[in-house]
Amino acid sequence: MAQDAKQGPAPNGSHDKGKTCQAERERNLSHELTSRAAVMRSMRKPWEPLTRTVSFDVRFLFASNVNLEQSVKDGLFRKDLYRRIGGSFNKIEIPPLRSRKQDIPLLANYFAGRFAAKYNVKYKISDDAVDLLYNHEYKEGNIGELHTLIEIACENSRIDGDGIITKKHFPSININKNGKAKFDNEKKSIFNESEEKKLSVLRENYFRIDISEEQLGFKTGSKTLSHYLRGMSLKALSYTEWRMNDAIKLIIGKDLNGKTEDMIKTKMSGYIKNINSKKNTKEETSLFTNLPKEYHKYLSTAIKELKKEL
């Protein structure tokens, strides 16, 4: 995805001088840059739209979460394109958050400031909350993880109405016996190892599908993880004999907050509503579309149970 430093239509069909264009968040950065190559080449020389000569003063910033130098060696990224964007001589390597924890207070306050502006409130992060964030074991995509943690904490603090973010506003972080902060997800025997891995990542990211897909290696936007979550929800409902509250606890674990519980309840209710709308119709078989095969039996059971209510 390409992002501009400033947005909106350009006056007179062109942007002001000093503009910065940023290309990031695109897993296939080579594809994005190739599509923009003609535009980049056209900026090498002045152009005359109608009555005046225009020179370009534009900076490009390219960001990637993969090792482009290694990708060039592996033949996955064009060598000439890597050279053209200055990757071989003008690159800035930003270490992961877990390797520069001194930045955590600064970033935490920055994110809190953004949410403060959004909600028109003031937030103050207490020292114990900063210590908790400092000792947390950040995973891949850790800036996004910190952003999500602060978002949840701000929402919890806003509900409390005190404006002070403390340890209690991070319900999904616990302290183990070594003093390290970590997510504590209770293992449930009804799920296998593969399912537990997916649920663990989902819980860490507060069930943000887009972030979790990236960490689990699914193609972003493929909805594969959403289909697995639907299947695991049907499995949980089946094992709890359709007691939704119990099924929700199996999915979210024991330490996530009420907001997450409400979100999963909405999803489960949606799954059931969809089954009800298509059972005994020509569209009933479409319920199995994209659902992983290991969950077909739970969907079949759900359809049978809901038909009994007729």
PDB file of C-alpha atoms in Angstrom:
ATOM      1  CA  MET A   1       0.000   0.000   0.000  1.00  0.00           C
ATOM      2  CA  ALA A   2       1.376   3.406  -0.815  1.00  0.00           C
ATOM      3  CA  GLN A   3       0.757   6.251   1.553  1.00  0.00           C
ATOM      4  CA  ASP A   4       1.241   9.949   0.915  1.00  0.00           C
ATOM      5  CA  ALA A   5       2.554  12.321   3.542  1.00  0.00           C
ATOM      6  CA  LYS A   6      -0.460  14.516   2.881  1.00  0.00           C
ATOM      7  CA  GLN A   7      -3.741  13.570   1.302  1.00  0.00           C
ATOM      8  CA  GLY A   8      -6.418  15.171  -0.808  1.00  0.00           C
ATOM      9  CA  PRO A   9      -6.564  16.440  -4.380  1.00  0.00           C
ATOM     10  CA  ALA A  10      -3.530  18.286  -5.647  1.00  0.00           C
ATOM     11  CA  PRO A  11      -3.976  21.961  -6.580  1.00  0.00           C
ATOM     12  CA  ASN A  12      -3.629  22.606 -10.314  1.00  0.00           C
ATOM     13  CA  GLY A  13      -3.174  18.876 -10.868  1.00  0.00           C
ATOM     14  CA  SER A  14       0.174  18.717  -9.045  1.00  0.00           C
ATOM     15  CA  HIS A  15       1.442  18.451  -5.496  1.00  0.00           C
ATOM     16  CA  ASP A  16       3.475  21.022  -3.623  1.00  0.00           C
ATOM     17  CA  LYS A  17       7.238  20.726  -3.443  1.00  0.00           C
ATOM     18  CA  GLY A  18       8.841  18.732  -0.699  1.00  0.00           C
ATOM     19  CA  LYS A  19       6.302  15.915  -0.817  1.00  0.00           C
ATOM     20  CA  THR A  20       7.166  12.530   0.686  1.00  0.00           C
ATOM     21  CA  CYS A  21       5.660   9.333  -0.696  1.00  0.00           C
ATOM     22  CA  GLN A  22       5.878   6.197   1.389  1.00  0.00           C
ATOM     23  CA  ALA A  23       5.465   2.633   0.181  1.00  0.00           C
ATOM     24  CA  GLU A  24       4.934   0.134   2.961  1.00  0.00           C
ATOM     25  CA  ARG A  25       2.845  -2.721   4.343  1.00  0.00           C
ATOM     26  CA  GLU A  26       2.922  -4.456   0.992  1.00  0.00           C
ATOM     27  CA  ARG A  27       4.235  -7.990   1.300  1.00  0.00           C
ATOM     28  CA  ASN A  28       5.107  -7.990  -2.392  1.00  0.00           C
ATOM     29  CA  LEU A  29       6.880  -4.641  -2.451  1.00  0.00           C
ATOM     30  CA  SER A  30       8.430  -5.445  -5.814  1.00  0.00           C
ATOM     31  CA  HIS A  31       4.979  -5.612  -7.417  1.00  0.00           C
ATOM     32  CA  GLU A  32       3.983  -2.240  -5.993  1.00  0.00           C
ATOM     33  CA  LEU A  33       7.185  -0.512  -7.071  1.00  0.00           C
ATOM     34  CA  THR A  34       7.063  -2.022 -10.542  1.00  0.00           C
ATOM     35  CA  SER A  35       3.600  -0.567 -11.030  1.00  0.00           C
ATOM     36  CA  ARG A  36       4.977   2.860 -10.080  1.00  0.00           C
ATOM     37  CA  ALA A  37       8.187   2.673 -12.090  1.00  0.00           C
ATOM     38  CA  ALA A  38       6.845   4.813 -14.947  1.00  0.00           C
ATOM     39  CA  VAL A  39       5.827   7.553 -12.530  1.00  0.00           C
ATOM     40  CA  MET A  40       9.234   7.458 -10.853  1.00  0.00           C
ATOM     41  CA  ARG A  41      11.046   7.704 -14.190  1.00  0.00           C
ATOM     42  CA  SER A  42       8.919  10.650 -15.280  1.00  0.00           C
ATOM     43  CA  MET A  43      10.080  12.618 -12.253  1.00  0.00           C
ATOM     44  CA  ARG A  44      13.699  12.680 -13.384  1.00  0.00           C
ATOM     45  CA  LYS A  45      13.171  15.714 -15.575  1.00  0.00           C
ATOM     46  CA  PRO A  46      10.995  18.848 -15.527  1.00  0.00           C
ATOM     47  CA  TRP A  47       7.704  18.867 -17.359  1.00  0.00           C
ATOM     48  CA  GLU A  48       5.514  21.573 -18.838  1.00  0.00           C
ATOM     49  CA  PRO A  49       1.779  21.025 -18.122  1.00  0.00           C
ATOM     50  CA  LEU A  50       0.614  24.153 -20.015  1.00  0.00           C
ATOM     51  CA  THR A  51       2.122  27.538 -19.273  1.00  0.00           C
ATOM     52  CA  ARG A  52       4.948  26.823 -16.858  1.00  0.00           C
ATOM     53  CA  THR A  53       7.846  24.462 -16.239  1.00  0.00           C
ATOM     54  CA  VAL A  54       7.559  22.251 -13.172  1.00  0.00           C
ATOM     55  CA  SER A  55      10.499  20.579 -11.436  1.00  0.00           C
ATOM     56  CA  PHE A  56       9.970  17.723  -9.020  1.00  0.00           C
ATOM     57  CA  ASP A  57      11.069  17.852  -5.396  1.00  0.00           C
ATOM     58  CA  VAL A  58       9.881  14.515  -4.077  1.00  0.00           C
ATOM     59  CA  ARG A  59      11.316  12.008  -1.629  1.00  0.00           C
ATOM     60  CA  PHE A  60      10.406   8.336  -1.637  1.00  0.00           C
ATOM     61  CA  LEU A  61      10.507   6.211   1.493  1.00  0.00           C
ATOM     62  CA  PHE A  62      10.267   2.440   1.053  1.00  0.00           C
ATOM     63  CA  ALA A  63       9.626   0.135   4.004  1.00  0.00           C
ATOM     64  CA  SER A  64       9.560  -3.648   4.147  1.00  0.00           C
ATOM     65  CA  ASN A  65       9.340  -6.265   6.876  1.00  0.00           C
ATOM     66  CA  VAL A  66      11.468  -8.741   4.912  1.00  0.00           C
ATOM     67  CA  ASN A  67      15.207  -8.820   4.177  1.00  0.00           C
ATOM     68  CA  LEU A  68      15.249  -7.380   0.656  1.00  0.00           C
ATOM     69  CA  GLU A  69      18.961  -8.060   0.213  1.00  0.00           C
ATOM     70  CA  GLN A  70      18.363 -11.754   0.854  1.00  0.00           C
ATOM     71  CA  SER A  71      15.267 -11.650  -1.356  1.00  0.00           C
ATOM     72  CA  VAL A  72      17.442 -10.352  -4.205  1.00  0.00           C
ATOM     73  CA  LYS A  73      19.844 -13.276  -3.705  1.00  0.00           C
ATOM     74  CA  ASP A  74      16.923 -15.696  -3.678  1.00  0.00           C
ATOM     75  CA  GLY A  75      15.523 -14.205  -6.877  1.00  0.00           C
ATOM     76  CA  LEU A  76      12.378 -12.949  -5.162  1.00  0.00           C
ATOM     77  CA  PHE A  77      13.095  -9.243  -5.618  1.00  0.00           C
ATOM     78  CA  ARG A  78      14.429  -7.488  -8.705  1.00  0.00           C
ATOM     79  CA  LYS A  79      18.092  -6.558  -8.370  1.00  0.00           C
ATOM     80  CA  ASP A  80      17.781  -3.437 -10.523  1.00  0.00           C
ATOM     81  CA  LEU A  81      14.793  -2.268  -8.507  1.00  0.00           C
ATOM     82  CA  TYR A  82      16.676  -2.840  -5.253  1.00  0.00           C
ATOM     83  CA  ARG A  83      19.513  -0.683  -6.570  1.00  0.00           C
ATOM     84  CA  ARG A  84      17.131   1.983  -7.867  1.00  0.00           C
ATOM     85  CA  ILE A  85      15.477   2.499  -4.465  1.00  0.00           C
ATOM     86  CA  GLY A  86      18.879   2.793  -2.812  1.00  0.00           C
ATOM     87  CA  GLY A  87      18.658  -0.420  -0.835  1.00  0.00           C
ATOM     88  CA  SER A  88      22.357  -1.211  -1.246  1.00  0.00           C
ATOM     89  CA  PHE A  89      23.703   2.123   0.004  1.00  0.00           C
ATOM     90  CA  ASN A  90      20.983   4.173   1.664  1.00  0.00           C
ATOM     91  CA  LYS A  91      19.025   1.917   3.993  1.00  0.00           C
ATOM     92  CA  ILE A  92      17.936   2.391   7.581  1.00  0.00           C
ATOM     93  CA  GLU A  93      17.524  -0.757   9.670  1.00  0.00           C
ATOM     94  CA  ILE A  94      15.059  -0.392  12.535  1.00  0.00           C
ATOM     95  CA  PRO A  95      15.477  -3.100  15.197  1.00  0.00           C
ATOM     96  CA  PRO A  96      12.376  -4.762  16.701  1.00  0.00           C
ATOM     97  CA  LEU A  97      10.831  -3.193  19.774  1.00  0.00           C
ATOM     98  CA  ARG A  98      12.106  -5.962  22.028  1.00  0.00           C
ATOM     99  CA  SER A  99      15.650  -4.855  21.115  1.00  0.00           C
ATOM    100  CA  ARG A 100      15.058  -1.164  21.890  1.00  0.00           C
ATOM    101  CA  LYS A 101      12.833  -1.178  24.943  1.00  0.00           C
ATOM    102  CA  GLN A 102      13.946   2.325  25.870  1.00  0.00           C
ATOM    103  CA  ASP A 103      11.517   3.498  23.175  1.00  0.00           C
ATOM    104  CA  ILE A 104       8.501   1.895  24.853  1.00  0.00           C
ATOM    105  CA  PRO A 105       7.545   4.851  27.119  1.00  0.00           C
ATOM    106  CA  LEU A 106       7.851   7.279  24.204  1.00  0.00           C
ATOM    107  CA  LEU A 107       5.759   5.118  21.869  1.00  0.00           C
ATOM    108  CA  ALA A 108       3.199   4.312  24.562  1.00  0.00           C
ATOM    109  CA  ASN A 109       2.637   8.000  25.288  1.00  0.00           C
ATOM    110  CA  TYR A 110       2.478   8.769  21.569  1.00  0.00           C
ATOM    111  CA  PHE A 111      -0.233   6.155  20.978  1.00  0.00           C
ATOM    112  CA  ALA A 112      -2.101   7.287  24.099  1.00  0.00           C
ATOM    113  CA  GLY A 113      -1.968  10.849  22.777  1.00  0.00           C
ATOM    114  CA  ARG A 114      -3.562   9.768  19.511  1.00  0.00           C
ATOM    115  CA  PHE A 115      -6.426   8.058  21.316  1.00  0.00           C
ATOM    116  CA  ALA A 116      -6.760  11.050  23.648  1.00  0.00           C
ATOM    117  CA  ALA A 117      -7.320  13.281  20.627  1.00  0.00           C
ATOM    118  CA  LYS A 118      -9.816  10.793  19.217  1.00  0.00           C
ATOM    119  CA  TYR A 119     -11.903  10.645  22.393  1.00  0.00           C
ATOM    120  CA  ASN A 120     -11.190  14.245  23.474  1.00  0.00           C
ATOM    121  CA  VAL A 121      -9.867  13.104  26.858  1.00  0.00           C
ATOM    122  CA  LYS A 122      -6.531  13.195  28.656  1.00  0.00           C
ATOM    123  CA  TYR A 123      -4.556  10.063  29.469  1.00  0.00           C
ATOM    124  CA  LYS A 124      -1.641   9.593  31.836  1.00  0.00           C
ATOM    125  CA  ILE A 125       0.264   6.303  31.903  1.00  0.00           C
ATOM    126  CA  SER A 126       1.301   5.342  35.429  1.00  0.00           C
ATOM    127  CA  ASP A 127       4.810   4.152  36.255  1.00  0.00           C
ATOM    128  CA  ASP A 128       3.610   0.638  37.069  1.00  0.00           C
ATOM    129  CA  ALA A 129       1.915   0.420  33.658  1.00  0.00           C
ATOM    130  CA  VAL A 130       5.127   1.535  31.934  1.00  0.00           C
ATOM    131  CA  ASP A 131       7.053  -1.139  33.859  1.00  0.00           C
ATOM    132  CA  LEU A 132       4.501  -3.727  32.767  1.00  0.00           C
ATOM    133  CA  LEU A 133       4.891  -2.742  29.110  1.00  0.00           C
ATOM    134  CA  TYR A 134       8.677  -2.645  29.455  1.00  0.00           C
ATOM    135  CA  ASN A 135       8.822  -6.229  30.762  1.00  0.00           C
ATOM    136  CA  HIS A 136       6.317  -7.633  28.284  1.00  0.00           C
ATOM    137  CA  GLU A 137       7.755 -10.202  25.862  1.00  0.00           C
ATOM    138  CA  TYR A 138       6.935  -8.664  22.487  1.00  0.00           C
ATOM    139  CA  LYS A 139       6.462 -10.954  19.502  1.00  0.00           C
ATOM    140  CA  GLU A 140       6.629 -10.338  15.758  1.00  0.00           C
ATOM    141  CA  GLY A 141       4.829  -7.196  14.665  1.00  0.00           C
ATOM    142  CA  ASN A 142       5.547  -5.809  18.120  1.00  0.00           C
ATOM    143  CA  ILE A 143       4.854  -2.133  17.356  1.00  0.00           C
ATOM    144  CA  GLY A 144       1.370  -3.163  16.279  1.00  0.00           C
ATOM    145  CA  GLU A 145       1.082  -5.232  19.452  1.00  0.00           C
ATOM    146  CA  LEU A 146       1.996  -2.231  21.623  1.00  0.00           C
ATOM    147  CA  HIS A 147      -0.468  -0.078  19.679  1.00  0.00           C
ATOM    148  CA  THR A 148      -3.248  -2.604  20.328  1.00  0.00           C
ATOM    149  CA  LEU A 149      -2.362  -2.870  24.030  1.00  0.00           C
ATOM    150  CA  ILE A 150      -2.528   0.908  24.435  1.00  0.00           C
ATOM    151  CA  GLU A 151      -5.804   1.075  22.498  1.00  0.00           C
ATOM    152  CA  ILE A 152      -7.441  -1.451  24.823  1.00  0.00           C
ATOM    153  CA  ALA A 153      -5.979   0.241  27.913  1.00  0.00           C
ATOM    154  CA  CYS A 154      -7.237   3.661  26.804  1.00  0.00           C
ATOM    155  CA  GLU A 155     -10.709   2.264  26.241  1.00  0.00           C
ATOM    156  CA  ASN A 156     -10.717   0.599  29.675  1.00  0.00           C
ATOM    157  CA  SER A 157      -9.435   3.780  31.331  1.00  0.00           C
ATOM    158  CA  ARG A 158     -12.052   5.850  29.514  1.00  0.00           C
ATOM    159  CA  ILE A 159     -14.777   3.543  30.820  1.00  0.00           C
ATOM    160  CA  ASP A 160     -13.411   3.922  34.360  1.00  0.00           C
ATOM    161  CA  GLY A 161     -13.461   7.677  33.855  1.00  0.00           C
ATOM    162  CA  ASP A 162     -10.229   8.454  35.710  1.00  0.00           C
ATOM    163  CA  GLY A 163      -7.860   9.094  32.787  1.00  0.00           C
ATOM    164  CA  ILE A 164      -5.037   7.226  34.529  1.00  0.00           C
ATOM    165  CA  ILE A 165      -3.808   4.107  32.728  1.00  0.00           C
ATOM    166  CA  THR A 166      -2.603   1.521  35.251  1.00  0.00           C
ATOM    167  CA  LYS A 167      -1.730  -2.177  35.253  1.00  0.00           C
ATOM    168  CA  LYS A 168      -5.376  -3.134  35.693  1.00  0.00           C
ATOM    169  CA  HIS A 169      -6.174  -1.682  32.264  1.00  0.00           C
ATOM    170  CA  PHE A 170      -4.019  -4.359  30.599  1.00  0.00           C
ATOM    171  CA  PRO A 171      -6.123  -7.431  31.499  1.00  0.00           C
ATOM    172  CA  SER A 172      -4.373  -9.734  29.029  1.00  0.00           C
ATOM    173  CA  ILE A 173      -0.869  -9.252  30.434  1.00  0.00           C
ATOM    174  CA  ASN A 174       0.138 -11.179  33.518  1.00  0.00           C
ATOM    175  CA  ILE A 175       3.374 -11.409  35.479  1.00  0.00           C
ATOM    176  CA  ASN A 176       5.023 -14.813  35.736  1.00  0.00           C
ATOM    177  CA  LYS A 177       7.250 -15.955  38.586  1.00  0.00           C
ATOM    178  CA  ASN A 178      10.327 -14.475  36.914  1.00  0.00           C
ATOM    179  CA  GLY A 179       8.765 -11.026  36.817  1.00  0.00           C
ATOM    180  CA  LYS A 180       8.244 -11.109  33.063  1.00  0.00           C
ATOM    181  CA  ALA A 181       5.007  -9.900  31.569  1.00  0.00           C
ATOM    182  CA  LYS A 182       3.287 -12.328  29.262  1.00  0.00           C
ATOM    183  CA  PHE A 183      -0.075 -13.351  27.885  1.00  0.00           C
ATOM    184  CA  ASP A 184      -1.537 -16.180  29.920  1.00  0.00           C
ATOM    185  CA  ASN A 185      -3.851 -18.282  27.775  1.00  0.00           C
ATOM    186  CA  GLU A 186      -5.353 -21.330  29.434  1.00  0.00           C
ATOM    187  CA  LYS A 187      -4.975 -24.439  27.297  1.00  0.00           C
ATOM    188  CA  LYS A 188      -8.248 -26.211  26.541  1.00  0.00           C
ATOM    189  CA  SER A 189      -8.198 -29.914  25.748  1.00  0.00           C
ATOM    190  CA  ILE A 190     -10.884 -29.728  23.069  1.00  0.00           C
ATOM    191  CA  PHE A 191      -8.468 -27.926  20.722  1.00  0.00           C
ATOM    192  CA  ASN A 192      -5.476 -29.570  19.081  1.00  0.00           C
ATOM    193  CA  GLU A 193      -1.989 -28.058  18.847  1.00  0.00           C
ATOM    194  CA  SER A 194      -2.661 -26.321  15.530  1.00  0.00           C
ATOM    195  CA  GLU A 195      -5.880 -24.776  16.832  1.00  0.00           C
ATOM    196  CA  GLU A 196      -4.188 -23.663  20.042  1.00  0.00           C
ATOM    197  CA  LYS A 197      -1.531 -21.878  18.009  1.00  0.00           C
ATOM    198  CA  LYS A 198      -4.152 -19.962  16.029  1.00  0.00           C
ATOM    199  CA  LEU A 199      -6.122 -19.084  19.154  1.00  0.00           C
ATOM    200  CA  SER A 200      -2.974 -18.000  20.978  1.00  0.00           C
ATOM    201  CA  VAL A 201      -2.081 -15.523  18.236  1.00  0.00           C
ATOM    202  CA  LEU A 202      -5.676 -14.300  17.998  1.00  0.00           C
ATOM    203  CA  ARG A 203      -5.819 -13.721  21.751  1.00  0.00           C
ATOM    204  CA  GLU A 204      -2.516 -11.869  21.766  1.00  0.00           C
ATOM    205  CA  ASN A 205      -3.870  -9.556  19.085  1.00  0.00           C
ATOM    206  CA  TYR A 206      -7.325  -9.197  20.670  1.00  0.00           C
ATOM    207  CA  PHE A 207      -8.781 -11.123  17.726  1.00  0.00           C
ATOM    208  CA  ARG A 208      -7.531  -8.643  15.133  1.00  0.00           C
ATOM    209  CA  ILE A 209      -7.721 -10.861  12.044  1.00  0.00           C
ATOM    210  CA  ASP A 210      -5.424  -8.741   9.856  1.00  0.00           C
ATOM    211  CA  ILE A 211      -2.510  -8.737  12.309  1.00  0.00           C
ATOM    212  CA  SER A 212      -3.003 -12.400  13.236  1.00  0.00           C
ATOM    213  CA  GLU A 213      -3.058 -13.520   9.582  1.00  0.00           C
ATOM    214  CA  GLU A 214       0.344 -11.930   9.071  1.00  0.00           C
ATOM    215  CA  GLN A 215       1.877 -13.654  12.097  1.00  0.00           C
ATOM    216  CA  LEU A 216       0.430 -17.063  11.201  1.00  0.00           C
ATOM    217  CA  GLY A 217       1.655 -16.872   7.612  1.00  0.00           C
ATOM    218  CA  PHE A 218      -1.734 -16.590   5.943  1.00  0.00           C
ATOM    219  CA  LYS A 219      -2.152 -14.286   2.976  1.00  0.00           C
ATOM    220  CA  THR A 220      -3.440 -10.953   4.241  1.00  0.00           C
ATOM    221  CA  GLY A 221      -7.093 -10.479   3.387  1.00  0.00           C
ATOM    222  CA  SER A 222      -7.592 -14.138   2.416  1.00  0.00           C
ATOM    223  CA  LYS A 223     -10.140 -14.672   5.237  1.00  0.00           C
ATOM    224  CA  THR A 224      -8.562 -18.096   5.870  1.00  0.00           C
ATOM    225  CA  LEU A 225      -8.168 -17.344   9.566  1.00  0.00           C
ATOM    226  CA  SER A 226     -11.765 -16.094   9.730  1.00  0.00           C
ATOM    227  CA  HIS A 227     -12.941 -19.459   8.376  1.00  0.00           C
ATOM    228  CA  TYR A 228     -10.858 -21.285  11.000  1.00  0.00           C
ATOM    229  CA  LEU A 229     -12.312 -19.097  13.743  1.00  0.00           C
ATOM    230  CA  ARG A 230     -15.812 -19.963  12.516  1.00  0.00           C
ATOM    231  CA  GLY A 231     -14.916 -23.649  12.621  1.00  0.00           C
ATOM    232  CA  MET A 232     -13.393 -23.480  16.096  1.00  0.00           C
ATOM    233  CA  SER A 233     -16.443 -21.577  17.330  1.00  0.00           C
ATOM    234  CA  LEU A 234     -18.765 -24.278  15.992  1.00  0.00           C
ATOM    235  CA  LYS A 235     -16.564 -26.896  17.652  1.00  0.00           C
ATOM    236  CA  ALA A 236     -16.739 -25.040  20.973  1.00  0.00           C
ATOM    237  CA  LEU A 237     -20.519 -24.701  20.686  1.00  0.00           C
ATOM    238  CA  SER A 238     -20.836 -28.411  19.964  1.00  0.00           C
ATOM    239  CA  TYR A 239     -18.713 -29.427  22.966  1.00  0.00           C
ATOM    240  CA  THR A 240     -20.626 -27.129  25.312  1.00  0.00           C
ATOM    241  CA  GLU A 241     -23.989 -28.368  24.038  1.00  0.00           C
ATOM    242  CA  TRP A 242     -24.742 -24.961  22.526  1.00  0.00           C
ATOM    243  CA  ARG A 243     -24.208 -22.986  25.714  1.00  0.00           C
ATOM    244  CA  MET A 244     -22.838 -19.866  24.072  1.00  0.00           C
ATOM    245  CA  ASN A 245     -21.288 -18.291  27.164  1.00  0.00           C
ATOM    246  CA  ASP A 246     -19.285 -21.447  27.865  1.00  0.00           C
ATOM    247  CA  ALA A 247     -18.243 -21.694  24.217  1.00  0.00           C
ATOM    248  CA  ILE A 248     -17.048 -18.088  24.256  1.00  0.00           C
ATOM    249  CA  LYS A 249     -14.818 -18.828  27.255  1.00  0.00           C
ATOM    250  CA  LEU A 250     -13.201 -21.695  25.360  1.00  0.00           C
ATOM    251  CA  ILE A 251     -12.393 -19.370  22.468  1.00  0.00           C
ATOM    252  CA  ILE A 252     -11.154 -16.266  24.280  1.00  0.00           C
ATOM    253  CA  GLY A 253      -9.485 -17.899  27.302  1.00  0.00           C
ATOM    254  CA  LYS A 254      -9.915 -16.688  30.837  1.00  0.00           C
ATOM    255  CA  ASP A 255      -8.181 -13.314  30.937  1.00  0.00           C
ATOM    256  CA  LEU A 256      -9.549 -11.211  28.089  1.00  0.00           C
ATOM    257  CA  ASN A 257     -11.908  -8.350  28.797  1.00  0.00           C
ATOM    258  CA  GLY A 258     -15.635  -7.907  28.321  1.00  0.00           C
ATOM    259  CA  LYS A 259     -15.178  -6.042  25.055  1.00  0.00           C
ATOM    260  CA  THR A 260     -13.536  -9.112  23.517  1.00  0.00           C
ATOM    261  CA  GLU A 261     -16.259 -11.351  24.938  1.00  0.00           C
ATOM    262  CA  ASP A 262     -18.938  -9.190  23.320  1.00  0.00           C
ATOM    263  CA  MET A 263     -17.099  -9.288  19.987  1.00  0.00           C
ATOM    264  CA  ILE A 264     -16.901 -13.101  19.963  1.00  0.00           C
ATOM    265  CA  LYS A 265     -20.528 -13.344  21.085  1.00  0.00           C
ATOM    266  CA  THR A 266     -21.510 -11.190  18.112  1.00  0.00           C
ATOM    267  CA  LYS A 267     -19.536 -13.455  15.776  1.00  0.00           C
ATOM    268  CA  MET A 268     -21.079 -16.648  17.172  1.00  0.00           C
ATOM    269  CA  SER A 269     -24.560 -15.161  16.994  1.00  0.00           C
ATOM    270  CA  GLY A 270     -23.844 -14.262  13.380  1.00  0.00           C
ATOM    271  CA  TYR A 271     -22.760 -17.823  12.580  1.00  0.00           C
ATOM    272  CA  ILE A 272     -25.987 -19.211  14.062  1.00  0.00           C
ATOM    273  CA  LYS A 273     -28.129 -16.583  12.337  1.00  0.00           C
ATOM    274  CA  ASN A 274     -26.532 -17.471   8.997  1.00  0.00           C
ATOM    275  CA  ILE A 275     -27.249 -21.174   9.517  1.00  0.00           C
ATOM    276  CA  ASN A 276     -30.850 -20.419  10.445  1.00  0.00           C
ATOM    277  CA  SER A 277     -31.339 -18.328   7.320  1.00  0.00           C
ATOM    278  CA  LYS A 278     -30.039 -21.041   4.966  1.00  0.00           C
ATOM    279  CA  LYS A 279     -31.175 -24.320   6.539  1.00  0.00           C
ATOM    280  CA  ASN A 280     -33.800 -26.218   4.523  1.00  0.00           C
ATOM    281  CA  THR A 281     -33.070 -24.069   1.473  1.00  0.00           C
ATOM    282  CA  LYS A 282     -31.035 -24.486  -1.692  1.00  0.00           C
ATOM    283  CA  GLU A 283     -28.321 -22.401  -0.042  1.00  0.00           C
ATOM    284  CA  GLU A 284     -27.783 -24.838   2.823  1.00  0.00           C
ATOM    285  CA  THR A 285     -24.770 -26.453   1.119  1.00  0.00           C
ATOM    286  CA  SER A 286     -23.144 -23.022   0.715  1.00  0.00           C
ATOM    287  CA  LEU A 287     -22.655 -22.969   4.489  1.00  0.00           C
ATOM    288  CA  PHE A 288     -19.778 -25.419   3.994  1.00  0.00           C
ATOM    289  CA  THR A 289     -18.007 -23.167   1.475  1.00  0.00           C
ATOM    290  CA  ASN A 290     -14.463 -22.262   2.624  1.00  0.00           C
ATOM    291  CA  LEU A 291     -14.993 -23.946   5.996  1.00  0.00           C
ATOM    292  CA  PRO A 292     -12.004 -26.253   6.691  1.00  0.00           C
ATOM    293  CA  LYS A 293     -13.060 -29.899   6.322  1.00  0.00           C
ATOM    294  CA  GLU A 294     -12.250 -30.828   9.915  1.00  0.00           C
ATOM    295  CA  TYR A 295     -15.161 -28.612  11.025  1.00  0.00           C
ATOM    296  CA  HIS A 296     -17.771 -29.918   8.608  1.00  0.00           C
ATOM    297  CA  LYS A 297     -19.060 -32.397  11.183  1.00  0.00           C
ATOM    298  CA  TYR A 298     -19.651 -29.606  13.692  1.00  0.00           C
ATOM    299  CA  LEU A 299     -21.499 -27.556  11.103  1.00  0.00           C
ATOM    300  CA  SER A 300     -23.627 -30.598  10.225  1.00  0.00           C
ATOM    301  CA  THR A 301     -24.433 -31.033  13.904  1.00  0.00           C
ATOM    302  CA  ALA A 302     -25.348 -27.362  14.182  1.00  0.00           C
ATOM    303  CA  ILE A 303     -27.695 -27.604  11.209  1.00  0.00           C
ATOM    304  CA  LYS A 304     -29.407 -30.678  12.707  1.00  0.00           C
ATOM    305  CA  GLU A 305     -29.782 -29.021  16.106  1.00  0.00           C
ATOM    306  CA  LEU A 306     -31.277 -25.874  14.631  1.00  0.00           C
ATOM    307  CA  LYS A 307     -33.671 -27.883  12.466  1.00  0.00           C
ATOM    308  CA  LYS A 308     -35.048 -29.491  15.626  1.00  0.00           C
ATOM    309  CA  GLU A 309     -36.259 -26.070  16.713  1.00  0.00           C
ATOM    310  CA  LEU A 310     -38.727 -25.927  13.798  1.00  0.00           C
TER     311      LEU A 310
END
